[in-house]
mmCIF file of C-alpha atoms and ligand atoms in Angstrom:
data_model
loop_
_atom_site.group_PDB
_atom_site.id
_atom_site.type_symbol
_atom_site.label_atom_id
_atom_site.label_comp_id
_atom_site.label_asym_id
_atom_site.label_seq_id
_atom_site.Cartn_x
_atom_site.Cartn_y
_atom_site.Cartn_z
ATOM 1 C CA UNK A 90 190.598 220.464 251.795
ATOM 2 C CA UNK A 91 193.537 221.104 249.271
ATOM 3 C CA UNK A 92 194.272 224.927 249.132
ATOM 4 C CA UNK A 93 193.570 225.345 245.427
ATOM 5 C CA UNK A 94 195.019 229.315 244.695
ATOM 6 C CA UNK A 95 198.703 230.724 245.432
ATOM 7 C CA UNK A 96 196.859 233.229 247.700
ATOM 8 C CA UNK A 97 195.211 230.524 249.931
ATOM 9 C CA UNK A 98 198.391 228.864 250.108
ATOM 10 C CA UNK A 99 199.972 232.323 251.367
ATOM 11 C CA UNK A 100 197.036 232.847 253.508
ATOM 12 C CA UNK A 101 197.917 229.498 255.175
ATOM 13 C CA UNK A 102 201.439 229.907 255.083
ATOM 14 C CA UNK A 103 200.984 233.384 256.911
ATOM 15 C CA UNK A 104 198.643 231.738 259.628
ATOM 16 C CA UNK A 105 200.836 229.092 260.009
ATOM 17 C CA UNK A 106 204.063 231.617 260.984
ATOM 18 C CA UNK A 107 201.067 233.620 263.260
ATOM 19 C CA UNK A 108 200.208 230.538 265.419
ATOM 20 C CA UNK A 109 204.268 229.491 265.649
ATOM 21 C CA UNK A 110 204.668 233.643 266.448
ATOM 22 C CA UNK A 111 202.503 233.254 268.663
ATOM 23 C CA UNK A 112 203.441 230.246 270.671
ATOM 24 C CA UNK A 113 206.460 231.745 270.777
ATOM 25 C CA UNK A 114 205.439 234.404 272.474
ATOM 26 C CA UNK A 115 203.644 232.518 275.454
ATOM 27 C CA UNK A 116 206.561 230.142 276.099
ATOM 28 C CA UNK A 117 209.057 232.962 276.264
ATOM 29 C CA UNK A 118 206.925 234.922 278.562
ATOM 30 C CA UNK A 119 205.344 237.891 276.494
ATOM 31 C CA UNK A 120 202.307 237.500 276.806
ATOM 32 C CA UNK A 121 201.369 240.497 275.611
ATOM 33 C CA UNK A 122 202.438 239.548 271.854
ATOM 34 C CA UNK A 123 201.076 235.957 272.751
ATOM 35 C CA UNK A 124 197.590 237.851 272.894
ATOM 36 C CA UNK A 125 197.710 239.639 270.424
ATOM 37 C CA UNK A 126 198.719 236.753 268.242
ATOM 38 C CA UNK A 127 195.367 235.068 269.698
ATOM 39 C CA UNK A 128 193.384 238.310 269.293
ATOM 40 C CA UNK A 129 194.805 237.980 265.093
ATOM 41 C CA UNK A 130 193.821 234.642 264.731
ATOM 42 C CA UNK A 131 190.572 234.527 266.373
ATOM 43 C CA UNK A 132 189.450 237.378 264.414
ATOM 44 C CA UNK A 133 190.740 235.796 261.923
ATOM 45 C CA UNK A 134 188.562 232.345 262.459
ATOM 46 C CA UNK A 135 185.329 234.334 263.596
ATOM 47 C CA UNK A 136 186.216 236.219 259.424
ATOM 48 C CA UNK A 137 186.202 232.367 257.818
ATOM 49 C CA UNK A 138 182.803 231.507 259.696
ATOM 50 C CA UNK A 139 181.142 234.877 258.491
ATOM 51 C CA UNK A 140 182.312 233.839 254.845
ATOM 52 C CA UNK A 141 181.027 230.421 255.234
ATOM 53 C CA UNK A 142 178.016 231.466 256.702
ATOM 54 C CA UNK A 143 177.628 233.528 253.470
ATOM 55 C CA UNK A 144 178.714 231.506 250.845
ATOM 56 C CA UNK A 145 176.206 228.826 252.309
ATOM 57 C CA UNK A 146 173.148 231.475 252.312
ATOM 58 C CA UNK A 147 174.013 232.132 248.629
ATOM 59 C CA UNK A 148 174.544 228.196 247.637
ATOM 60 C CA UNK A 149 171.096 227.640 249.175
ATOM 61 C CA UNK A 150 169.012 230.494 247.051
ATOM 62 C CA UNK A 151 170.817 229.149 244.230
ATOM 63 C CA UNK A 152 169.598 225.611 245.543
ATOM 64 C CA UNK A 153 166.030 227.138 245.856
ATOM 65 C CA UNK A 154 166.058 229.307 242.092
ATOM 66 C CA UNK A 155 167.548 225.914 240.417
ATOM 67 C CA UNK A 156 164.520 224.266 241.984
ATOM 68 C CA UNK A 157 162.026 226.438 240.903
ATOM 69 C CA UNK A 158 163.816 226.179 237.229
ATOM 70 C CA UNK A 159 163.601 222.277 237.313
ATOM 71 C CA UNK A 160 159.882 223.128 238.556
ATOM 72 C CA UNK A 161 158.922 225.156 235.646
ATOM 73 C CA UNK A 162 160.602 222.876 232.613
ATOM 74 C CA UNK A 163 158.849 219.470 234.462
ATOM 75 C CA UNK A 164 155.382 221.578 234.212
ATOM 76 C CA UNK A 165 156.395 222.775 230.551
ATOM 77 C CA UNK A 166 156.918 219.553 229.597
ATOM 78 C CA UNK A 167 153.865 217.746 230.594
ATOM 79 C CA UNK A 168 152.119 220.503 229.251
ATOM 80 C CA UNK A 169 153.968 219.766 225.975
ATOM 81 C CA UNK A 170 153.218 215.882 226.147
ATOM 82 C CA UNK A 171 149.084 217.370 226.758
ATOM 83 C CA UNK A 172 149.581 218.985 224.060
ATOM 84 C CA UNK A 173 150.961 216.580 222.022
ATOM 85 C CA UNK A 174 148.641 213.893 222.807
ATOM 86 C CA UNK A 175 145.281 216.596 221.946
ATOM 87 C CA UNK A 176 146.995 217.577 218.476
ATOM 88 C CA UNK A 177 147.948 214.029 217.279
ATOM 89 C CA UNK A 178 144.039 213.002 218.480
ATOM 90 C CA UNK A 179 142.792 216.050 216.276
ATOM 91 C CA UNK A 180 145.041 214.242 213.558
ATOM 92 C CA UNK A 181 143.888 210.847 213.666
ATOM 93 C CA UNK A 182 140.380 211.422 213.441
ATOM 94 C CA UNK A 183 141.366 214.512 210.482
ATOM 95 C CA UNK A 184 142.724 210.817 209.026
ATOM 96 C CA UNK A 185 139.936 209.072 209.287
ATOM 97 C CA UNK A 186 138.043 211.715 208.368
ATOM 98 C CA UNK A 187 140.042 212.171 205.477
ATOM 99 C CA UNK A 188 139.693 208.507 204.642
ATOM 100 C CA UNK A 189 136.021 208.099 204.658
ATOM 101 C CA UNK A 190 134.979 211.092 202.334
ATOM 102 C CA UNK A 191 137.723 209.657 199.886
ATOM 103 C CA UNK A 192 136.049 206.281 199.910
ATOM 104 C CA UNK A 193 132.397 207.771 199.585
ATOM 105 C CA UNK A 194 133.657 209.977 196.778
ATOM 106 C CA UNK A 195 135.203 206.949 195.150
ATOM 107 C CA UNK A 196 132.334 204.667 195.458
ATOM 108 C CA UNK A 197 129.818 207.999 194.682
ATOM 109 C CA UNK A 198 132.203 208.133 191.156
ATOM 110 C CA UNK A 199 132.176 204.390 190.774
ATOM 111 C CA UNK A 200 128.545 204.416 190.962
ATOM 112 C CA UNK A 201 128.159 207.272 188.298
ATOM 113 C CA UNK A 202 130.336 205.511 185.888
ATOM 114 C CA UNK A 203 128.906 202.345 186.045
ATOM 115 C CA UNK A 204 125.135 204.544 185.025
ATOM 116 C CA UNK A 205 126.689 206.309 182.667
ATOM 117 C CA UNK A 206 128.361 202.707 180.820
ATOM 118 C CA UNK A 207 125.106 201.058 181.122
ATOM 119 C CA UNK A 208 123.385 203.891 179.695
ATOM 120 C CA UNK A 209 126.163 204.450 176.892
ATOM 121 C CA UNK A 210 125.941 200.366 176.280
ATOM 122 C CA UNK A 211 122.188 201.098 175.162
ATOM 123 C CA UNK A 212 122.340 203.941 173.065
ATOM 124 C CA UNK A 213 122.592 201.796 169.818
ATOM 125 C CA UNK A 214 119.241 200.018 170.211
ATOM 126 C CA UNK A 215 117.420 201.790 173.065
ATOM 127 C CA UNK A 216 115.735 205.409 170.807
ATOM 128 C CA UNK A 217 114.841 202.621 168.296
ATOM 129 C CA UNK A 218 112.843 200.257 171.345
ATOM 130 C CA UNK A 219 111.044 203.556 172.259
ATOM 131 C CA UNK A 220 110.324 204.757 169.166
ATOM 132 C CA UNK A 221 108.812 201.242 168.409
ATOM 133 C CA UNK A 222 107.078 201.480 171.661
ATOM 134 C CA UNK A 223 105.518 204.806 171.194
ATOM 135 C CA UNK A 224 104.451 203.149 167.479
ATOM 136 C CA UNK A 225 102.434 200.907 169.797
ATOM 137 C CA UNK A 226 100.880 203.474 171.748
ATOM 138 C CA UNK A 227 99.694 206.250 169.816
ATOM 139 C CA UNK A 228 97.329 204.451 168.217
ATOM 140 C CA UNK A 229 95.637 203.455 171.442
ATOM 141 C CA UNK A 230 94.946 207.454 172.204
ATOM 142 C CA UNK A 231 93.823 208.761 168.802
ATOM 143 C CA UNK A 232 92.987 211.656 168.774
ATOM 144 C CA UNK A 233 94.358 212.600 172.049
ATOM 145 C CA UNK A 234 94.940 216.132 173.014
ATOM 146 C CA UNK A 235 98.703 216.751 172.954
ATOM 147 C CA UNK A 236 100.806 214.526 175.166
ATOM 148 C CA UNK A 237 103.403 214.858 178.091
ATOM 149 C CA UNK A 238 106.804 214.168 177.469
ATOM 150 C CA UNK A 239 107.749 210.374 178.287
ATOM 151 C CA UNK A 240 111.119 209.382 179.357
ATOM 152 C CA UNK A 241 113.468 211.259 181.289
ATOM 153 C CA UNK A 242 111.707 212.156 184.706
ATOM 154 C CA UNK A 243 108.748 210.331 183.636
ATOM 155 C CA UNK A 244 108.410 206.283 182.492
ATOM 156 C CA UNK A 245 109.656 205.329 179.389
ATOM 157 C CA UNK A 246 107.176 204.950 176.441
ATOM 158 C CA UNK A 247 108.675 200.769 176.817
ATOM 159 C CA UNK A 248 107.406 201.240 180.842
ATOM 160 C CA UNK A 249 103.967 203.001 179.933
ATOM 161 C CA UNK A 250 103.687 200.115 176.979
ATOM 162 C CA UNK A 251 104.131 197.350 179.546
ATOM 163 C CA UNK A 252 101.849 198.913 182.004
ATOM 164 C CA UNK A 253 98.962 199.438 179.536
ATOM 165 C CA UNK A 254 99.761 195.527 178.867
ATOM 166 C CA UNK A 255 99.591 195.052 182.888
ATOM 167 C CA UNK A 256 96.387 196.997 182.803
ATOM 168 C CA UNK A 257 94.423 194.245 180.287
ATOM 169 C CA UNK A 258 95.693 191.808 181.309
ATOM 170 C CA UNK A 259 95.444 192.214 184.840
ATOM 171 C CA UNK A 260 92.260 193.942 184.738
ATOM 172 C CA UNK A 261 92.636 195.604 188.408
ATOM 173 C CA UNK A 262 89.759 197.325 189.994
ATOM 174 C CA UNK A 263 91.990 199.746 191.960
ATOM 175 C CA UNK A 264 95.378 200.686 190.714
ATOM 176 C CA UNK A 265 97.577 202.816 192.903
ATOM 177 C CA UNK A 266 100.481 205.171 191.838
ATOM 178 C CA UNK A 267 103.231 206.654 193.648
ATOM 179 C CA UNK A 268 104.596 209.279 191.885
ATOM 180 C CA UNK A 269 102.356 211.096 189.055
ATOM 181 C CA UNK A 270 102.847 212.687 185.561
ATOM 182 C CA UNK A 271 102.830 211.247 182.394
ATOM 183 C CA UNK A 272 102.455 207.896 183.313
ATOM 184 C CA UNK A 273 98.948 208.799 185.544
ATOM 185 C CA UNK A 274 97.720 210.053 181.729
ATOM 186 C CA UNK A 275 98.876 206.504 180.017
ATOM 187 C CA UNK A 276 97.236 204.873 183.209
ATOM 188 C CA UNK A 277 93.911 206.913 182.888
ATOM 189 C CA UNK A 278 93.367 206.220 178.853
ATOM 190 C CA UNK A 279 94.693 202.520 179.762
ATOM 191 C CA UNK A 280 91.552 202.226 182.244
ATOM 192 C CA UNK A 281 89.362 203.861 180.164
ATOM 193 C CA UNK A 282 90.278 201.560 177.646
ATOM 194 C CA UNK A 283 89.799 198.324 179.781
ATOM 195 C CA UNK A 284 86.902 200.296 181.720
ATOM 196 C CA UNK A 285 86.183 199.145 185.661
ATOM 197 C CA UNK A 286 89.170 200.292 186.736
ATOM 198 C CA UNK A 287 90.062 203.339 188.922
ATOM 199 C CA UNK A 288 93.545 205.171 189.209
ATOM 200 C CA UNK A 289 94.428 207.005 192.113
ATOM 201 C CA UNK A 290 97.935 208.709 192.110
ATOM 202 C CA UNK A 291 99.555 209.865 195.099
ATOM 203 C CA UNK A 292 102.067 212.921 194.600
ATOM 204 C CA UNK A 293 103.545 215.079 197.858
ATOM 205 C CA UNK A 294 104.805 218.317 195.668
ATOM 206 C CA UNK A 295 101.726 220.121 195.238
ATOM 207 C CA UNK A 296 102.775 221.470 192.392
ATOM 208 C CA UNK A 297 102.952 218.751 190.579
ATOM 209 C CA UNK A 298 100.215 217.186 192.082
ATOM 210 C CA UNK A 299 97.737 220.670 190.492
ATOM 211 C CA UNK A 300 100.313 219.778 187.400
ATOM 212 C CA UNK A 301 99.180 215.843 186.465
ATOM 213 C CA UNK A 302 95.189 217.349 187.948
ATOM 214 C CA UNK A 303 95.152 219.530 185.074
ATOM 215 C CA UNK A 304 96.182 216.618 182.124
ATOM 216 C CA UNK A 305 93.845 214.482 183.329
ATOM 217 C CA UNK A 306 91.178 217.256 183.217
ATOM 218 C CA UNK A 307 92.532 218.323 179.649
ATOM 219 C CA UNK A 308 92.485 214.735 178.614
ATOM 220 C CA UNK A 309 89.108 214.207 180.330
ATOM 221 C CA UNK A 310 90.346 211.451 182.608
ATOM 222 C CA UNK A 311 88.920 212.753 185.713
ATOM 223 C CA UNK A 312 86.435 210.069 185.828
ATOM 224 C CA UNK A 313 88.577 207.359 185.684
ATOM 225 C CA UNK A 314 91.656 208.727 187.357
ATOM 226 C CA UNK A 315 92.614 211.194 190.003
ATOM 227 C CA UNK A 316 95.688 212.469 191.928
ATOM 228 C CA UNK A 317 95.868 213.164 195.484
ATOM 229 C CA UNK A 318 98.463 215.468 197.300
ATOM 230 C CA UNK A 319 99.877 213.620 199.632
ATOM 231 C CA UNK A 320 102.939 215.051 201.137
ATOM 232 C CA UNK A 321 106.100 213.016 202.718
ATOM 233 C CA UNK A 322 105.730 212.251 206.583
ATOM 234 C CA UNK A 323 107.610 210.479 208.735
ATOM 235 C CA UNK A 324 107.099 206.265 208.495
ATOM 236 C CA UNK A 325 108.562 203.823 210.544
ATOM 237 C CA UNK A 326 109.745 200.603 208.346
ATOM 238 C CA UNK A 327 111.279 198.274 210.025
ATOM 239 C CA UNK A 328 112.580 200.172 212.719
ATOM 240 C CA UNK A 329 113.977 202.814 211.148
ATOM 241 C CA UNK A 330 112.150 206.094 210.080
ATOM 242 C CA UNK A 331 111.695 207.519 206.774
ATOM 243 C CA UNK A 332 110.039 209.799 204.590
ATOM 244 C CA UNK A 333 106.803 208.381 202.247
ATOM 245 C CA UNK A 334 103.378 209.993 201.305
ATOM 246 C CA UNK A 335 100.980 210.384 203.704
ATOM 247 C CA UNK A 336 99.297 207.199 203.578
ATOM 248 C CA UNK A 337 96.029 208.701 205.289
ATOM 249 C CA UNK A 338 95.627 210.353 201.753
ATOM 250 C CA UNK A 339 94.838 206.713 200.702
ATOM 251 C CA UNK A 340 91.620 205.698 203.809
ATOM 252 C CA UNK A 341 89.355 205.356 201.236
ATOM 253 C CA UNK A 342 91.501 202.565 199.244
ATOM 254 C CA UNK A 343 90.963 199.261 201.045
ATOM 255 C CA UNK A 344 91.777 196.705 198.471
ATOM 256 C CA UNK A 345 95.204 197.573 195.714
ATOM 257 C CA UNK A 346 94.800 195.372 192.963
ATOM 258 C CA UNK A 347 98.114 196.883 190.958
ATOM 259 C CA UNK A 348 100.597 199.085 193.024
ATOM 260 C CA UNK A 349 103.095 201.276 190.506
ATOM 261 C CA UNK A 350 105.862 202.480 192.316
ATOM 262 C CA UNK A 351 108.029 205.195 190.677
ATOM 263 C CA UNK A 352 108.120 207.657 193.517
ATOM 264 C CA UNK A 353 108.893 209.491 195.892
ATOM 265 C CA UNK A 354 111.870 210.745 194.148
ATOM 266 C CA UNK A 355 115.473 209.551 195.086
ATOM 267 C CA UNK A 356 116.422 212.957 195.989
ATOM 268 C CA UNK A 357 113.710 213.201 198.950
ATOM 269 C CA UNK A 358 116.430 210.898 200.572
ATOM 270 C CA UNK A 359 117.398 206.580 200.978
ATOM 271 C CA UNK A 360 115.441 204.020 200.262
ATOM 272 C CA UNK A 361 112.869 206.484 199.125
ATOM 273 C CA UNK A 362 110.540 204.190 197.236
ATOM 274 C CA UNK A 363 111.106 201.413 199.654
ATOM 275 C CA UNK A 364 108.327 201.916 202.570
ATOM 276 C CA UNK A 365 105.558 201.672 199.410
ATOM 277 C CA UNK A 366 105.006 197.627 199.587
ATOM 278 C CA UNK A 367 105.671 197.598 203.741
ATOM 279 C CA UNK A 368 102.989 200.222 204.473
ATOM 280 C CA UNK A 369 100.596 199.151 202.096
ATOM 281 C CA UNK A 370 101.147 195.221 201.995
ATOM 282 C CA UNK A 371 97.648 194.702 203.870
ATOM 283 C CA UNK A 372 95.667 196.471 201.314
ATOM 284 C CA UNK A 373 97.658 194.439 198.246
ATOM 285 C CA UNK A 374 95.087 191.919 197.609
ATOM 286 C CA UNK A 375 96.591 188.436 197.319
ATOM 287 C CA UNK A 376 97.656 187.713 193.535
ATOM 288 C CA UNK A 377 97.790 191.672 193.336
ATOM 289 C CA UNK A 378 100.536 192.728 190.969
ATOM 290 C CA UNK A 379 103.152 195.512 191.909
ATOM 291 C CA UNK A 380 104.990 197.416 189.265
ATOM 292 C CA UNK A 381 108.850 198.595 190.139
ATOM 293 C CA UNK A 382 110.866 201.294 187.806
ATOM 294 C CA UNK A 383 114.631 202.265 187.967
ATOM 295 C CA UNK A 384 114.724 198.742 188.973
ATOM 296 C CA UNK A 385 118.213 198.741 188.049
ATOM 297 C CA UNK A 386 119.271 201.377 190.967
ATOM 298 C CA UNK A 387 120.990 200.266 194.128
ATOM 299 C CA UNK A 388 118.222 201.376 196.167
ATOM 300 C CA UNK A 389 115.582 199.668 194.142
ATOM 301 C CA UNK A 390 117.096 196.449 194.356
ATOM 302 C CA UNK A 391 117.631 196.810 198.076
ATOM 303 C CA UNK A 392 113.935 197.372 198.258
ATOM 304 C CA UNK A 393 113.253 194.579 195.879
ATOM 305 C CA UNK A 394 115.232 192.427 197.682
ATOM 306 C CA UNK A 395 113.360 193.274 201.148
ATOM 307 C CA UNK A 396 109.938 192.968 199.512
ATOM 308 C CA UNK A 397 110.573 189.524 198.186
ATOM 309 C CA UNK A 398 112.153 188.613 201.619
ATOM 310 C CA UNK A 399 109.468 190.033 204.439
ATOM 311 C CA UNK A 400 106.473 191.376 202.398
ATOM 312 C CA UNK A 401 105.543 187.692 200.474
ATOM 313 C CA UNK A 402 106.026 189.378 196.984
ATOM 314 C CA UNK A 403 108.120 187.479 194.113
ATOM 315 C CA UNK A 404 109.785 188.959 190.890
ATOM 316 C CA UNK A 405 108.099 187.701 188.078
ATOM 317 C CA UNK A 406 109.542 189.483 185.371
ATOM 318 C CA UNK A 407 110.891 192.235 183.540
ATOM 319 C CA UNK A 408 108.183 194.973 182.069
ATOM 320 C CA UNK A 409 111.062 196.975 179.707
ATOM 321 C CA UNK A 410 114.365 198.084 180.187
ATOM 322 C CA UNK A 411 114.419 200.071 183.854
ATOM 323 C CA UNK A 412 110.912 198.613 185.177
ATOM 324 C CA UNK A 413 109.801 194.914 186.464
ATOM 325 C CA UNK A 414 106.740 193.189 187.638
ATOM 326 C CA UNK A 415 106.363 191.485 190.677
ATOM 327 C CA UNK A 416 103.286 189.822 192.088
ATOM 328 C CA UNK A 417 102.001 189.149 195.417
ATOM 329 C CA UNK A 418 102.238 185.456 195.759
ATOM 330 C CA UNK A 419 102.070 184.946 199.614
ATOM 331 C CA UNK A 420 100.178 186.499 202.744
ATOM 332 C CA UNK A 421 102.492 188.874 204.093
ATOM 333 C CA UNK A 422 105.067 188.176 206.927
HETATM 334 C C1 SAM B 44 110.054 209.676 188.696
HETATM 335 S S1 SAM B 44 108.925 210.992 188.537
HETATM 336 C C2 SAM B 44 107.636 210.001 187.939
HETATM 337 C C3 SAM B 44 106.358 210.616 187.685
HETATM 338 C C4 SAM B 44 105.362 209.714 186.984
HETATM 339 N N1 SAM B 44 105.297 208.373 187.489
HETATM 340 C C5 SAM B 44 105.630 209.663 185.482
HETATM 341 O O1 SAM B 44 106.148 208.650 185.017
HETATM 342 O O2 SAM B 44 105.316 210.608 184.823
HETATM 343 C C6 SAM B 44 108.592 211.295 190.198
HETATM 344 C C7 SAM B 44 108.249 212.705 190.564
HETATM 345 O O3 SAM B 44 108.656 213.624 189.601
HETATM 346 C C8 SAM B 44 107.915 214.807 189.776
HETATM 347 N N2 SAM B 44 107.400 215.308 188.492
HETATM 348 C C9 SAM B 44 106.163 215.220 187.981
HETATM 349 N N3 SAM B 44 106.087 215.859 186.808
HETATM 350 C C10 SAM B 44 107.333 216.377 186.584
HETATM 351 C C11 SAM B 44 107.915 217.158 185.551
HETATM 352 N N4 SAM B 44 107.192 217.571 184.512
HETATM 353 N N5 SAM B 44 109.217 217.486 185.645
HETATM 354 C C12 SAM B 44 109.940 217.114 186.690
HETATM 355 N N6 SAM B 44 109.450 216.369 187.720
HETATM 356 C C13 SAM B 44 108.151 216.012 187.660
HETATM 357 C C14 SAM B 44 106.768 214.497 190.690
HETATM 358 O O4 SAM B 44 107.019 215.007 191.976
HETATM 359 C C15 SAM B 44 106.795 212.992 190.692
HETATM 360 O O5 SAM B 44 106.267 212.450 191.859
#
């Protein structure tokens, strides 16, 4: 061990001259100083073991309190790496989160500015088509009490035009509506007019459904057409469930000879209108004609598009501007 400090290299010094002392002593015969030489220095070992035995109790709490230190910043790191891992979780799926409702607000905005163009395209001819329209159909209802509004919530006078033309054509026996109002009116004077045929109108808000009772009772259509409150159940369409009248309203109606389909509204939830042709396909008498508005909507076409496909019906053509006709050319699938 090298002797580091001056005073451990006087310490050694100084037990060096002890031990030659001493030695001394015993070879020259007094033994007296020879012992107590030997008494120094073995006190003075038995003093160097005490310290050692010391210093090694203190190196080994330190040992144990720098182990218990090492311990505690292992634990506090795994817990930071938890931590970590949980928080940057929680951020991902905020991300994706994130992501989606940006992507549904951007298609949502697409969708309303492609409606709004299309409507905007039309403004230059489309009052002058319904006021030609309603030209058409006044005359039809002389003397009429006064009349509910067309357009807007309702079909367009160009859609109630086309579906009085369905209606002679045609000549159905049994026409079914989903969705009254105005149009139930048009459709009662249009079967008085052609006489034989019955309207029944299927409407879940009963307010609306007391609402279209009272025209046709004002307009004394009660004969020829009626509404039924039928409110929105639950419907299973090809495997999914959805919301559509309650088509127990209709037990009574075993043969559909023209289907008009311009409820429930959109708002009542997807692919509102869409169960009408699936749940009712076995009463739609083959040849039976089925009239579609807001044809032009993304859920309308997806429901044309699955009529044509599974429920044997084929687009024949368009009736005006938001409504088309299609006709049941096949037995269904
Ligand atoms: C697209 S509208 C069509 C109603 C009907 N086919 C027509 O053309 O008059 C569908 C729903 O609007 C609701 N409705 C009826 N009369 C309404 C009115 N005056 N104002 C707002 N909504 C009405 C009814 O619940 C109806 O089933």
């Amino acid at each position: 061990m090298a002797l580091a400090t001056p005073r451990q290299r006087a310490l050694a010094a100084l037990v060096a001259l002890l031990v030659v002392l001493t030695g001394l002593a015993a070879l020259t015969g007094r033994t007296g100083w020879a012992l107590a030489g030997l008494a120094v220095l073995l006190g003075y070992v038995a003093g160097l073991l005490l310290d050692l035995r010391h210093r090694q109790q203190v190196a080994a709490r330190s040992q144990r309190r720098l182990e218990g230190t090492v311990e505690q910043a292992v634990s506090s790191v795994a817990g930071l790496h938890h931590l970590l891992e949980q928080h940057g979780a929680g951020l991902t799926a905020l991300d994706d989160g994130l992501r989606a409702l940006v992507r549904e607000e951007a298609e949502a905005a697409a969708g309303r500015h492609r409606e709004t163009t299309h409507r905007l395209s039309r403004l230059d001819y489309e009052p002058v088509n319904e006021v030609q329209a309603l030209l058409q159909l006044l005359p039809k209802v002389q003397g009429a009490v006064p009349l509910p509004p067309v357009g807007g919530w309702a079909l367009s006078a160009g859609s109630l035009l086309g579906l009085w033309d369905v209606v002679e054509r045609e000549r159905p026996r049994t026409v079914v509506e989903c969705g009254s109002g105005t149009s139930t009116v048009w459709l009662g004077y249009a079967a008085r007019a052609v006489g034989g045929v019955r309207v029944v109108a299927l409407e879940h808000n009963a307010a609306y459904a007391e609402r279209t009772h009272a025209l046709l009772g004002e307009h004394g259509l009660l004969d020829v057409a009626e509404v039924r409150h039928a409110p929105l159940v639950d419907v299973e369409v090809d495997g999914a469930t959805m919301r559509w009248y309650d088509a127990g309203r209709l037990e009574d109606v075993s043969s559909i000879d023209l289907l008009v389909v311009d409820g429930p509204p959109k708002s009542t939830g997807p692919l509102a209108r869409l169960p009408a042709v699936p749940l009712l396909r076995e009463r739609l008498r083959p040849g039976a004609v089925v009239v579609m508005d807001d044809a032009h909507r993304p859920d309308e076409r997806e429901a044309l598009r699955r009529w044509s496909l599974s429920d044997g019906l084929e687009l024949e053509r368009p009736l005006s501007r938001d409504a088309v006709v299609l006709r049941r050319t096949s037995p269904s699938a």
